[in-house]
Amino acid sequence: MTDHTPVPYAGPTRVLSGVQPSGALHLGNYLGALVKFARLQHEMDTFIFVADLHAITVWQDPALLAQQTREIAAAYLAAGLDPAKATIFPQSAVREHAELAWIFQCVARLGWLDRMTQFKEKSGKHKERSSVGLYTYPVLQAADILVYKATHVPVGEDQKQHLELTRDIAGKFNHDFGVQGFFPQPEPLIQGPGARIMSLRDGSAKMSKSDPSDYSRINLTDDADAIAAKVRKARTDPEPLPETLEELGARPEADNLVGIFAALAGRTKAEVLAEYAGKGFGTFKPALADLAVDKLAPVGERMRSLLADPAEIDRILKAGAERASEVAAPTVAEVKKLVGFWGA
Ligand code: TYM
């Protein structure tokens, strides 16, 4: 009998993630992604890129794209990423992402992509007018991850389905080409209260770059007054904070604010409730505003000072792209051999 147990991946652990340069970063990006990147760089070899190839799946003004890329890089650095520890680079500067993505387009199945909820949300009523890239977007994401044979991918909860697709593509590639254990099955790192930050205006909608209301989100570039005003105006209910997580779960706006507090303070929601149960938003909101200003205003300030020296950011991105290529190129060379291309 043939043994079909997958051979586990035996290579080194490696972290990879990215953020699209398609608009101002907000608190959800910060807590769901950037904070985790900065922590993980001390634990594993870390690759963090600016997803500019993904950004152009919807229209981006060519006159602004390079600057938007620098802004994301500045946010990474302001959040604590250290270019001596983490490899920071623009996705488009490492051609192997696009090259592997094509091969993966021939591995992934249409049925798998048809199930992707983010495409349905982003294309809305205008599916036939969406770019083909918006549809195949998760395949490029799989290539981003697997070209470095990354084993750990810190992301917010909205990326969970894309990570499942990445695992499916890795498994099918390994199986089809008879190379069990060639690509790892990357693990999403999603847990924690910052994994799904909701809009400040509607506890049932995700905090998002594309929400027309600026009061729905706290931007990383907001100053202290704007941050405090947005927390003050956040939608809530009239009840005091409850004792238990079950009661909190039934109140989406309250749940979101307690989650934001917990994530910013590095505590659990239960710990926050233990302190604030029975207190109203008249007490809780000013405490949250102070905490948010304390944690976020310095990040915005660091971003602004880093952006005053774009040549230094460009130097970091260029060095990162060179280092990333050194890891990505051998993977693509091996893949081309496995596929059987001429000259590979
Ligand atoms: P993007 O640019 O939409 O978002 C960047 C990161 O922020 C997280 N995030 C949130 N986390 C908590 N609450 C929210 N409201 C919230 N909104 C966004 C996202 O989950 C993400 O981690 N497809 C990715 C970029 C990407 C990528 C990759 C990520 C491309 N290739 C490979 C990891 C690995 C995206 O569009 O993220």
XYZ file of C-alpha atoms and ligand atoms in Angstrom:
381
model
C 0.000 0.000 0.000
C 1.259 3.486 -0.852
C 1.675 5.821 2.090
C 0.014 9.167 1.279
C 0.917 10.915 4.541
C 2.365 14.292 3.482
C 6.057 14.608 4.242
C 6.467 17.552 6.631
C 8.487 20.560 5.519
C 11.949 20.385 7.058
C 13.325 23.813 6.065
C 13.893 26.809 8.359
C 11.048 28.847 9.844
C 10.468 32.149 8.111
C 7.925 34.965 8.479
C 6.461 36.777 5.490
C 3.723 39.372 5.141
C 2.802 42.511 3.231
C 0.487 45.499 3.052
C -0.911 47.167 -0.070
C 0.111 50.760 -0.840
C -3.443 51.667 -1.776
C -4.435 54.318 0.756
C -3.706 55.582 4.245
C -2.981 52.895 6.827
C -5.401 52.622 9.732
C -5.581 51.162 13.213
C -6.747 47.788 11.828
C -3.615 47.461 9.670
C -1.491 48.538 12.613
C -2.925 46.112 15.171
C -3.760 43.276 12.765
C -0.402 43.332 10.997
C 2.344 45.899 11.736
C 2.582 45.315 15.490
C 2.923 41.582 14.900
C 5.633 42.101 12.252
C 7.709 44.121 14.711
C 7.371 41.444 17.375
C 8.129 38.490 15.099
C 11.342 39.959 13.664
C 12.984 39.092 16.997
C 11.859 35.470 16.776
C 12.327 34.417 13.133
C 13.902 35.394 9.817
C 11.366 38.009 8.635
C 10.422 39.266 5.150
C 7.972 42.182 4.947
C 7.098 43.721 1.594
C 4.969 46.490 0.102
C 2.354 44.790 -2.080
C 2.434 47.138 -5.059
C 1.652 44.383 -7.590
C -1.509 43.671 -5.611
C -2.358 47.383 -5.392
C -2.662 47.753 -9.183
C -5.481 45.177 -9.314
C -7.527 48.359 -8.896
C -6.520 51.661 -10.521
C -3.569 53.456 -8.920
C -2.373 56.856 -10.101
C 1.110 56.215 -11.588
C 2.257 59.611 -10.319
C 1.540 58.569 -6.718
C 2.327 54.853 -6.520
C 6.046 55.078 -5.711
C 5.361 57.612 -2.957
C 2.571 55.426 -1.528
C 5.109 52.580 -1.452
C 7.541 54.758 0.535
C 4.725 55.635 2.949
C 4.076 51.969 3.752
C 7.808 51.412 4.212
C 7.877 54.414 6.583
C 4.956 52.925 8.518
C 6.842 49.625 8.877
C 9.874 51.423 10.249
C 7.763 53.674 12.497
C 6.025 50.579 13.910
C 9.423 49.218 14.924
C 10.637 47.083 12.024
C 14.413 47.184 11.916
C 16.016 46.786 8.459
C 18.982 45.081 10.145
C 16.624 42.333 11.335
C 13.790 42.240 8.774
C 14.070 42.313 4.979
C 11.832 45.188 3.785
C 11.213 45.561 0.054
C 8.749 46.448 -2.725
C 7.077 43.374 -4.265
C 7.504 44.635 -7.846
C 11.298 44.865 -7.368
C 11.565 41.076 -6.973
C 10.454 39.612 -10.294
C 10.204 36.063 -8.917
C 6.836 36.897 -7.282
C 5.195 37.394 -10.675
C 7.055 34.498 -12.256
C 5.960 31.983 -9.621
C 2.443 33.436 -9.648
C 2.055 32.432 -13.308
C 3.070 28.852 -12.592
C 0.671 28.793 -9.622
C -2.141 30.034 -11.879
C -1.699 26.744 -13.671
C -1.816 24.814 -10.365
C -4.795 26.550 -8.709
C -8.282 25.525 -9.857
C -11.025 27.909 -10.984
C -13.362 26.402 -8.398
C -10.956 27.392 -5.626
C -10.870 31.011 -6.767
C -14.628 31.115 -7.274
C -15.009 30.619 -3.534
C -12.906 33.647 -2.536
C -15.181 36.044 -0.660
C -12.861 39.054 -0.925
C -13.165 39.094 -4.727
C -16.941 39.031 -4.396
C -16.821 41.958 -1.941
C -14.335 44.003 -3.967
C -15.870 43.421 -7.394
C -19.407 44.025 -6.105
C -22.017 44.434 -8.813
C -19.386 45.057 -11.483
C -17.720 41.675 -11.740
C -17.275 41.777 -15.514
C -15.603 45.184 -15.315
C -13.085 44.085 -12.632
C -9.509 43.413 -13.656
C -8.473 39.807 -14.192
C -5.746 40.543 -11.631
C -8.344 41.223 -8.935
C -9.671 37.715 -9.519
C -6.300 35.947 -9.523
C -5.016 38.131 -6.662
C -4.907 35.270 -4.081
C -2.687 33.217 -6.418
C -0.115 36.023 -6.444
C -0.424 36.093 -2.655
C 0.420 32.377 -2.543
C 3.488 33.078 -4.693
C 4.547 35.931 -2.362
C 4.562 33.519 0.541
C 5.903 30.365 -1.073
C 8.680 31.974 -3.113
C 10.405 32.426 0.280
C 9.092 29.064 1.579
C 7.648 31.113 4.448
C 6.228 29.074 7.307
C 4.432 31.819 9.294
C 2.227 34.602 7.929
C 1.012 37.311 10.344
C -2.231 38.828 9.017
C -5.649 40.098 10.090
C -8.624 37.776 10.012
C -9.765 38.957 6.562
C -6.775 37.148 4.992
C -7.619 33.733 6.447
C -9.226 32.399 3.273
C -6.266 33.521 1.150
C -3.953 31.589 3.468
C -6.097 28.473 3.084
C -5.757 28.807 -0.685
C -1.976 29.171 -0.289
C -1.899 25.888 1.631
C -3.985 24.207 -1.074
C -1.658 25.456 -3.813
C 1.442 24.317 -1.873
C -0.108 20.876 -1.346
C -1.183 20.446 -4.966
C 2.192 21.580 -6.309
C 4.036 19.163 -4.010
C 1.690 16.363 -5.037
C 1.576 17.051 -8.798
C 5.345 17.296 -9.138
C 6.056 14.458 -6.714
C 8.025 16.613 -4.278
C 6.380 16.141 -0.876
C 7.744 18.676 1.591
C 9.082 21.009 -1.147
C 6.756 23.864 -0.212
C 5.715 24.268 3.447
C 2.097 24.567 4.575
C 2.338 28.137 5.899
C 0.574 28.900 9.144
C -1.469 32.077 9.455
C -0.769 34.021 12.663
C -4.125 35.683 13.281
C -4.942 35.330 16.978
C -5.257 38.230 19.424
C -7.759 41.054 19.966
C -6.346 43.108 17.052
C -7.165 40.529 14.363
C -10.447 42.103 13.333
C -10.866 45.788 14.143
C -14.287 47.098 13.181
C -15.450 50.518 11.951
C -15.922 53.141 14.675
C -19.278 54.012 13.072
C -20.643 50.479 12.625
C -19.635 47.502 14.736
C -20.665 45.084 11.992
C -18.347 46.485 9.270
C -14.584 46.023 9.139
C -12.410 49.119 9.622
C -11.296 49.791 6.069
C -9.294 52.160 3.870
C -12.218 52.371 1.480
C -14.928 53.462 3.954
C -16.104 56.929 2.774
C -16.359 58.192 6.383
C -13.008 59.243 7.864
C -14.644 58.961 11.312
C -14.968 55.201 10.751
C -11.222 54.729 11.173
C -8.159 56.043 12.964
C -5.412 56.669 10.420
C -1.797 56.140 11.389
C -1.108 59.704 10.276
C -3.885 61.252 12.433
C -2.590 63.695 15.036
C -3.468 63.512 18.745
C -6.549 65.775 18.402
C -7.978 63.760 15.511
C -7.419 60.451 17.328
C -9.133 61.712 20.499
C -12.052 63.209 18.523
C -12.636 59.955 16.644
C -12.687 57.895 19.846
C -15.074 60.418 21.459
C -17.443 60.244 18.482
C -17.263 56.428 18.114
C -20.709 54.845 18.082
C -21.662 53.070 21.322
C -24.740 51.996 23.250
C -25.975 53.610 26.500
C -25.216 50.625 28.807
C -22.216 50.395 31.120
C -19.576 47.795 30.217
C -20.603 44.250 31.187
C -18.862 41.739 33.441
C -18.481 38.891 30.940
C -17.181 38.320 27.409
C -20.509 36.649 26.473
C -22.472 39.810 27.299
C -19.866 41.927 25.530
C -20.089 39.735 22.413
C -23.740 40.715 21.976
C -22.786 44.421 21.737
C -20.621 44.834 18.612
C -19.603 48.488 19.094
C -18.702 48.003 22.780
C -16.896 44.770 21.917
C -14.846 46.580 19.269
C -13.755 49.398 21.600
C -12.790 46.932 24.336
C -10.873 44.914 21.704
C -9.012 48.037 20.554
C -8.162 48.906 24.155
C -6.904 45.365 24.799
C -4.795 45.247 21.626
C -3.241 48.678 22.269
C -2.504 47.839 25.906
C -1.193 44.341 25.144
C -3.880 42.829 27.400
C -6.817 40.450 26.911
C -10.410 41.668 26.619
C -11.202 39.844 29.881
C -8.509 41.860 31.657
C -9.938 45.108 30.286
C -13.430 44.128 31.451
C -12.114 43.265 34.890
C -11.031 46.897 35.173
C -13.956 48.638 33.465
C -17.052 46.448 34.091
C -19.908 48.570 35.443
C -18.353 51.785 34.129
C -20.006 53.770 31.336
C -18.495 55.090 28.107
C -18.150 58.486 29.810
C -15.280 56.886 31.726
C -14.087 54.293 29.208
C -13.830 56.508 26.109
C -11.469 59.119 27.646
C -9.248 56.280 28.924
C -9.239 54.707 25.444
C -8.549 58.085 23.802
C -5.549 58.657 26.092
C -4.197 55.176 25.410
C -4.689 55.514 21.636
C -2.968 58.910 21.538
C -0.156 57.564 23.681
C 0.470 54.581 21.402
C -0.359 55.973 17.964
C 0.617 59.654 17.873
C 4.359 58.824 18.148
C 4.018 56.337 15.252
C 2.521 59.057 13.044
C 5.266 61.451 14.083
C 8.000 58.926 13.298
C 6.395 58.296 9.894
C 6.450 61.998 9.083
C 10.096 62.381 10.039
C 11.118 59.268 8.076
C 9.276 60.541 5.004
C 11.288 63.756 5.175
C 14.269 61.658 3.995
C 12.947 59.617 1.047
C 16.488 58.763 -0.118
C 17.069 56.782 3.086
C 13.789 54.861 2.607
C 14.774 54.115 -0.990
C 18.139 52.831 0.193
C 16.438 50.447 2.656
C 13.987 49.223 -0.023
C 16.750 48.634 -2.545
C 18.934 46.687 -0.112
C 15.852 44.684 0.965
C 14.974 43.835 -2.648
C 18.501 42.547 -3.261
C 18.411 40.341 -0.166
C 14.882 39.083 -1.018
C 15.958 38.195 -4.580
C 18.784 36.070 -3.209
C 16.225 33.886 -1.433
C 13.499 33.955 -4.095
C 15.654 33.234 -7.165
C 16.764 29.710 -6.129
C 13.134 28.727 -5.380
C 11.999 29.772 -8.845
C 15.006 28.047 -10.430
C 14.047 24.790 -8.654
C 10.389 25.191 -9.607
C 11.284 25.693 -13.280
C 13.315 22.493 -13.199
C 10.456 20.592 -11.565
C 8.004 21.873 -14.176
C 10.418 20.742 -16.886
C 11.073 24.035 -18.685
C 13.794 24.114 -21.337
C 17.141 25.290 -19.997
C 16.061 25.139 -16.362
P -4.176 44.832 3.168
O -3.234 45.791 2.557
O -5.646 44.957 2.852
O -4.063 44.879 4.750
C -2.818 44.760 5.401
C -2.937 43.955 6.671
O -3.867 44.585 7.569
C -4.838 43.641 8.005
N -6.107 44.335 8.226
C -6.806 44.304 9.388
N -6.544 43.688 10.552
C -7.439 43.866 11.555
N -8.581 44.623 11.422
C -8.868 45.257 10.263
N -9.969 46.009 10.143
C -7.952 45.112 9.168
N -7.925 45.587 7.893
C -6.793 45.106 7.335
C -4.936 42.633 6.869
O -5.475 41.413 7.313
C -3.499 42.530 6.445
O -2.789 41.614 7.266
N -3.703 40.630 0.553
C -3.072 41.428 1.587
C -1.647 41.830 1.244
C -0.789 40.692 0.866
C -0.239 39.705 1.725
C 0.538 38.842 0.883
C -0.329 39.458 3.087
C -0.345 40.416 -0.402
N 0.437 39.311 -0.409
C 1.214 37.752 1.406
C 0.361 38.358 3.611
C 1.117 37.512 2.772
C -3.879 42.689 1.751
O -4.567 43.118 0.878
O -3.700 43.324 2.927
